[in-house]
CSV table of C-alpha atoms in Angstrom, one decimal:
chain,number,residue,atom,x,y,z
A,142,MET,CA,29.5,-256.0,51.4
A,143,SER,CA,31.5,-252.9,51.0
A,144,LEU,CA,35.0,-253.0,49.5
A,145,GLN,CA,36.3,-252.3,53.0
A,146,GLU,CA,34.5,-255.2,54.5
A,147,LYS,CA,35.6,-257.6,51.7
A,148,LEU,CA,39.3,-256.7,52.2
A,149,GLU,CA,39.0,-257.0,56.0
A,150,ALA,CA,37.5,-260.4,55.6
A,151,VAL,CA,40.5,-261.5,53.5
A,152,LEU,CA,43.0,-260.2,56.1
A,153,SER,CA,41.1,-261.8,59.0
A,154,GLU,CA,42.7,-265.1,58.1
A,155,SER,CA,46.3,-263.8,58.5
A,156,SER,CA,48.4,-263.3,61.6
A,157,ALA,CA,50.6,-260.8,59.8
A,158,VAL,CA,50.1,-257.1,60.1
A,159,PHE,CA,48.9,-255.6,56.8
A,160,GLY,CA,48.5,-252.0,55.7
A,161,VAL,CA,46.4,-251.6,52.6
A,162,THR,CA,44.9,-248.8,50.5
A,163,VAL,CA,42.8,-249.5,47.4
A,164,LYS,CA,41.3,-246.6,45.4
A,165,HIS,CA,39.4,-246.5,42.2
A,166,ILE,CA,40.8,-243.6,40.2
A,167,GLY,CA,37.6,-242.7,38.5
A,168,THR,CA,34.9,-243.1,41.2
A,169,GLN,CA,37.3,-242.4,44.1
A,170,GLU,CA,35.8,-245.3,46.0
A,171,GLU,CA,38.4,-246.5,48.4
A,172,ALA,CA,39.3,-248.8,51.4
A,173,ARG,CA,41.9,-248.2,54.0
A,174,ILE,CA,43.4,-250.6,56.5
A,175,ASN,CA,46.3,-249.4,58.7
A,176,ALA,CA,46.7,-246.8,56.0
A,177,ASP,CA,48.6,-244.3,58.0
A,178,ARG,CA,50.9,-246.8,59.7
A,179,TYR,CA,54.6,-247.0,58.7
A,180,PHE,CA,55.8,-250.1,57.0
A,181,GLN,CA,59.3,-251.1,55.8
A,182,MET,CA,59.1,-250.5,52.0
A,183,ALA,CA,61.7,-253.1,51.0
A,184,SER,CA,62.0,-252.9,47.2
A,185,THR,CA,58.8,-250.9,46.7
A,186,PHE,CA,61.1,-247.9,47.6
A,187,LYS,CA,62.2,-248.2,44.0
A,188,VAL,CA,59.0,-246.5,42.9
A,189,PRO,CA,59.9,-243.2,44.6
A,190,ILE,CA,63.4,-243.5,43.1
A,191,LEU,CA,61.9,-244.0,39.6
A,192,ALA,CA,59.7,-241.0,40.2
A,193,ALA,CA,62.7,-238.8,41.2
A,194,LEU,CA,64.7,-240.1,38.2
A,195,PHE,CA,62.1,-239.0,35.8
A,196,ARG,CA,61.8,-235.6,37.6
A,197,ASP,CA,65.5,-235.1,37.0
A,198,VAL,CA,65.2,-236.2,33.3
A,199,GLU,CA,62.4,-233.7,32.8
A,200,ALA,CA,64.5,-231.0,34.3
A,201,GLY,CA,67.4,-231.9,32.0
A,202,ARG,CA,69.7,-232.9,34.9
A,203,LEU,CA,70.0,-236.5,33.5
A,204,ARG,CA,69.5,-238.2,30.2
A,205,LEU,CA,68.1,-241.7,30.0
A,206,GLU,CA,70.3,-242.4,27.0
A,207,ASP,CA,73.6,-241.7,28.9
A,208,ARG,CA,75.6,-244.8,29.7
A,209,ILE,CA,77.1,-245.7,33.1
A,210,ARG,CA,80.0,-248.0,33.5
A,211,LEU,CA,79.7,-250.7,36.2
A,212,THR,CA,82.7,-251.9,38.1
A,213,GLU,CA,83.3,-254.6,40.7
A,214,ASP,CA,83.0,-251.9,43.3
A,215,ASP,CA,79.3,-251.5,42.3
A,216,LEU,CA,78.3,-255.1,43.3
A,217,VAL,CA,75.4,-255.4,45.6
A,218,ALA,CA,73.8,-258.6,47.0
A,219,GLY,CA,70.3,-259.6,46.5
A,220,SER,CA,67.9,-259.6,43.6
A,221,GLY,CA,68.8,-258.7,40.0
A,222,VAL,CA,70.9,-259.8,37.1
A,223,LEU,CA,73.6,-257.1,36.8
A,224,LYS,CA,75.6,-258.7,39.6
A,225,GLU,CA,76.2,-261.6,37.2
A,226,PHE,CA,77.7,-259.4,34.5
A,227,LEU,CA,81.4,-259.0,34.0
A,228,PRO,CA,82.8,-255.8,35.4
A,229,GLY,CA,83.2,-253.0,32.9
A,230,VAL,CA,79.8,-253.3,31.2
A,231,GLU,CA,78.2,-249.9,30.2
A,232,VAL,CA,74.4,-249.6,30.8
A,233,ALA,CA,72.1,-246.8,29.8
A,234,ILE,CA,70.4,-245.1,32.7
A,235,ARG,CA,67.0,-246.1,31.2
A,236,ASP,CA,68.1,-249.7,31.3
A,237,LEU,CA,69.3,-249.4,34.9
A,238,ALA,CA,65.8,-248.0,35.8
A,239,MET,CA,64.1,-250.8,33.8
A,240,LEU,CA,66.1,-253.5,35.6
A,241,MET,CA,65.5,-251.8,38.9
A,242,ILE,CA,61.7,-252.2,38.5
A,243,ILE,CA,61.1,-255.3,36.3
A,244,VAL,CA,63.5,-257.7,38.1
A,245,SER,CA,64.2,-255.5,41.2
A,246,ASP,CA,67.9,-255.3,40.3
A,247,ASN,CA,69.8,-254.0,43.4
A,248,VAL,CA,73.0,-253.0,41.5
A,249,GLY,CA,70.9,-251.0,39.0
A,250,THR,CA,68.9,-249.4,41.8
A,251,ASP,CA,72.0,-248.3,43.7
A,252,LYS,CA,73.5,-246.7,40.6
A,253,VAL,CA,70.3,-244.8,40.0
A,254,VAL,CA,70.3,-243.7,43.6
A,255,GLU,CA,73.9,-242.6,43.2
A,256,LEU,CA,72.9,-240.5,40.2
A,257,VAL,CA,69.7,-239.0,41.8
A,258,GLY,CA,70.7,-238.9,45.5
A,259,LYS,CA,68.8,-240.4,48.4
A,260,GLU,CA,68.2,-237.0,50.0
A,261,ARG,CA,66.8,-235.6,46.8
A,262,VAL,CA,64.4,-238.6,46.5
A,263,GLU,CA,63.0,-237.9,49.9
A,264,ALA,CA,62.9,-234.1,49.3
A,265,PHE,CA,60.9,-234.8,46.1
A,266,MET,CA,58.4,-236.8,48.2
A,267,ARG,CA,58.1,-233.8,50.5
A,268,GLU,CA,57.5,-231.5,47.6
A,269,LEU,CA,54.6,-233.8,46.6
A,270,GLY,CA,53.2,-233.6,50.1
A,271,LEU,CA,54.0,-237.3,50.7
A,272,ASN,CA,55.4,-236.9,54.2
A,273,GLY,CA,54.8,-240.6,55.0
A,274,ILE,CA,57.5,-241.8,52.5
A,275,SER,CA,61.1,-241.8,53.9
A,276,VAL,CA,64.2,-243.0,51.9
A,277,LYS,CA,67.2,-243.2,54.2
A,278,PHE,CA,69.2,-246.2,52.7
A,279,ASP,CA,70.1,-247.6,49.3
A,280,CYS,CA,69.9,-251.4,48.8
A,281,TRP,CA,73.4,-252.1,50.0
A,282,GLU,CA,73.0,-250.1,53.2
A,283,LEU,CA,69.6,-251.7,53.9
A,284,LEU,CA,71.0,-255.2,53.4
A,285,SER,CA,74.3,-254.6,55.3
A,286,ILE,CA,72.5,-253.0,58.3
A,287,GLY,CA,70.0,-255.9,58.2
A,288,ALA,CA,72.8,-258.4,58.4
A,289,GLY,CA,74.6,-256.6,61.2
A,290,LEU,CA,77.4,-255.4,59.0
A,291,ALA,CA,76.6,-251.6,59.0
A,292,GLY,CA,79.4,-249.7,57.4
A,293,GLU,CA,80.6,-252.6,55.2
A,294,LYS,CA,81.6,-251.4,51.8
A,295,LYS,CA,79.8,-252.7,48.7
A,296,GLY,CA,81.8,-254.6,46.1
A,297,LYS,CA,82.8,-258.3,45.8
A,298,ALA,CA,84.4,-258.6,49.2
A,299,GLY,CA,81.5,-257.0,51.0
A,300,VAL,CA,79.0,-259.1,49.1
A,301,ASP,CA,80.9,-262.3,50.0
A,302,ARG,CA,80.8,-261.3,53.7
A,303,LEU,CA,77.2,-260.4,53.5
A,304,ASN,CA,76.1,-263.7,51.8
A,305,LYS,CA,78.1,-265.6,54.4
A,306,GLN,CA,76.4,-263.7,57.3
A,307,PHE,CA,73.0,-264.3,55.8
A,308,ALA,CA,73.7,-268.0,55.4
A,309,GLU,CA,74.7,-268.3,59.0
A,310,THR,CA,72.1,-266.1,60.8
A,311,GLY,CA,69.5,-264.6,58.3
A,312,PHE,CA,67.8,-261.4,59.3
A,313,ASP,CA,67.3,-260.4,62.9
A,314,PRO,CA,63.6,-259.5,63.2
A,315,ASP,CA,64.5,-256.9,65.9
A,316,ASN,CA,67.0,-255.2,63.6
A,317,PHE,CA,66.6,-251.5,63.1
A,318,ILE,CA,65.5,-251.8,59.4
A,319,PHE,CA,62.3,-253.4,60.6
A,320,GLN,CA,61.4,-250.6,62.9
A,321,PRO,CA,58.5,-248.3,61.9
A,322,SER,CA,60.6,-245.2,62.0
A,323,PRO,CA,60.9,-242.2,59.6
A,324,GLU,CA,64.6,-242.7,60.0
A,325,ASN,CA,64.2,-245.9,58.0
A,326,ASN,CA,63.0,-246.8,54.5
A,327,VAL,CA,59.3,-246.7,55.3
A,328,ALA,CA,56.1,-245.6,53.8
A,329,THR,CA,52.4,-245.4,54.8
A,330,PRO,CA,50.1,-247.3,52.4
A,331,SER,CA,48.2,-244.0,52.2
A,332,ASP,CA,51.1,-242.0,50.7
A,333,MET,CA,52.3,-244.9,48.6
A,334,GLY,CA,48.8,-245.1,47.1
A,335,ARG,CA,48.8,-241.4,46.5
A,336,LEU,CA,52.1,-241.5,44.7
A,337,LEU,CA,50.7,-244.3,42.4
A,338,GLU,CA,47.6,-242.1,41.8
A,339,LEU,CA,49.7,-239.1,40.8
A,340,ILE,CA,51.6,-241.3,38.3
A,341,ALA,CA,48.4,-243.0,37.0
A,342,THR,CA,46.7,-239.6,36.4
A,343,GLY,CA,49.7,-237.9,34.8
A,344,GLN,CA,50.0,-235.4,37.7
A,345,LEU,CA,53.6,-236.3,38.6
A,346,VAL,CA,56.0,-233.8,36.9
A,347,SER,CA,54.3,-234.2,33.4
A,348,GLN,CA,52.2,-236.5,31.4
A,349,GLU,CA,55.4,-237.5,29.5
A,350,ALA,CA,57.2,-238.4,32.7
A,351,CYS,CA,54.3,-240.4,33.9
A,352,ASP,CA,54.0,-242.2,30.6
A,353,GLY,CA,57.7,-243.1,30.9
A,354,ILE,CA,57.3,-244.4,34.5
A,355,LEU,CA,54.2,-246.5,33.6
A,356,ASP,CA,55.9,-247.9,30.5
A,357,ILE,CA,58.6,-249.4,32.8
A,358,MET,CA,56.2,-250.5,35.6
A,359,LYS,CA,53.9,-252.3,33.1
A,360,ARG,CA,56.8,-254.5,32.0
A,361,GLN,CA,57.0,-256.0,35.4
A,362,GLN,CA,58.3,-259.6,35.3
A,363,LEU,CA,57.8,-260.5,39.0
A,364,ARG,CA,54.1,-261.4,38.9
A,365,ASN,CA,53.4,-263.5,41.9
A,366,ARG,CA,51.5,-261.0,44.0
A,367,ILE,CA,49.1,-258.3,42.7
A,368,PRO,CA,49.0,-259.9,39.2
A,369,TYR,CA,49.0,-263.5,40.3
A,370,SER,CA,45.2,-264.3,40.4
A,371,LEU,CA,44.0,-261.6,38.0
A,372,PRO,CA,43.0,-262.5,34.4
A,373,ASP,CA,46.1,-263.1,32.2
A,374,LYS,CA,45.6,-260.1,29.9
A,375,THR,CA,45.1,-257.6,32.8
A,376,VAL,CA,47.4,-254.6,32.4
A,377,ILE,CA,49.2,-254.0,35.7
A,378,ALA,CA,51.9,-251.5,36.6
A,379,CYS,CA,53.5,-252.7,39.9
A,380,LYS,CA,56.5,-253.1,42.1
A,381,SER,CA,57.0,-255.7,44.8
A,382,GLY,CA,59.4,-255.8,47.7
A,383,THR,CA,60.6,-258.4,50.3
A,384,ILE,CA,63.0,-258.4,53.2
A,385,GLY,CA,62.7,-260.7,56.1
A,386,SER,CA,59.0,-261.1,57.0
A,387,VAL,CA,58.1,-258.0,55.0
A,388,VAL,CA,56.1,-258.9,51.9
A,389,ASN,CA,54.8,-255.9,49.8
A,390,ASP,CA,53.4,-255.1,46.4
A,391,VAL,CA,52.1,-251.8,45.1
A,392,GLY,CA,50.6,-250.9,41.8
A,393,ILE,CA,48.0,-249.8,39.4
A,394,VAL,CA,45.5,-252.3,37.9
A,395,TYR,CA,43.7,-251.4,34.7
A,396,LEU,CA,40.2,-252.9,34.4
A,397,PRO,CA,38.6,-254.1,31.1
A,398,GLU,CA,35.3,-253.0,29.7
A,399,ASP,CA,36.0,-249.3,30.3
A,400,LYS,CA,35.7,-249.9,34.1
A,401,GLY,CA,38.7,-247.6,34.8
A,402,ALA,CA,41.7,-248.4,37.0
A,403,PHE,CA,42.5,-248.7,40.7
A,404,THR,CA,45.6,-248.3,42.8
A,405,ILE,CA,46.6,-250.8,45.5
A,406,ALA,CA,49.3,-250.5,48.1
A,407,ALA,CA,49.6,-253.7,50.1
A,408,MET,CA,52.4,-253.6,52.7
A,409,SER,CA,53.0,-256.1,55.5
A,410,GLN,CA,55.2,-257.5,58.3
A,411,GLY,CA,55.3,-260.6,60.4
A,412,ASN,CA,54.4,-263.1,57.6
A,413,GLY,CA,55.1,-266.7,58.5
A,414,THR,CA,56.5,-267.3,55.1
A,415,MET,CA,56.9,-265.2,51.9
A,416,LYS,CA,54.4,-267.4,50.2
A,417,GLU,CA,51.7,-266.7,52.8
A,418,GLY,CA,52.2,-262.9,52.3
A,419,GLU,CA,52.1,-263.3,48.5
A,420,GLN,CA,48.9,-265.3,48.6
A,421,LEU,CA,47.2,-262.7,50.8
A,422,ILE,CA,48.2,-259.9,48.4
A,423,ALA,CA,47.0,-261.8,45.4
A,424,ARG,CA,43.6,-262.3,47.2
A,425,LEU,CA,43.4,-258.7,48.1
A,426,ALA,CA,44.0,-257.6,44.5
A,427,LEU,CA,41.5,-260.2,43.1
A,428,THR,CA,38.9,-259.1,45.7
A,429,ALA,CA,39.3,-255.4,44.6
A,430,TYR,CA,39.3,-256.4,40.9
A,431,GLU,CA,36.0,-258.3,41.3
A,432,HIS,CA,34.4,-255.6,43.4
A,433,PHE,CA,35.1,-252.9,40.9
A,434,MET,CA,34.1,-255.1,37.9
A,435,SER,CA,30.7,-255.7,39.6
A,436,GLN,CA,29.9,-252.0,39.9
């Protein structure tokens, strides 16, 4: 069976809608399923943000060593650890970026977005020819709109209201944030895979910038999707994302025995449970891994 057929067989067991691209960086063998369809990125949008940050560092606009003071007004709901810190802590920009990726920290993400600028992240994607990646909202905006609290200010009071709303109603599946619109935080698996390929091959900004991005992504601590079923010592640079029924993971998998590496962008919507989506992504990654190892 071809790689395409193998991945389609895995997805045939799911009622969710998946978009997947897998590409071996050396041989260029690839498979594409709904590759040009828009999907809500959820926290995988932190990869374009990280790319734009390192572009700004390379240009001398920002320094990773500079420290940013976090206040109560910076609080954001959702994943991460910085929301648990006492107000007033000073965190290096590099550490904000590290937490943004390895534990998907929303406070750290929104501070990086504040430094880089949403519009500049999207403009950078356009410069790269990645017209299928749109970044319109930071984490707080995405969550507050999803909860029906558009315009609510971040900070302790806003987080309390957001958490109360989520506890009562959860996400509305018809909410705008789930619509496949370029006015949303969306990406096509094709363009997300291309961004990963540029990073993996040192073609994004500079080799030094790509090395910095990969150093962070390889430290990923959330390993229940792409990495889950792969051999324990497999080197993987990845970033997952979840919101409502959206379950995503995107990354670069490095194969042993000089077999090269492959990119994988798995994005989905309509999963019955988060675990169902996670298991499908783990199976997709393992299927691709075994296919390339057999070549």
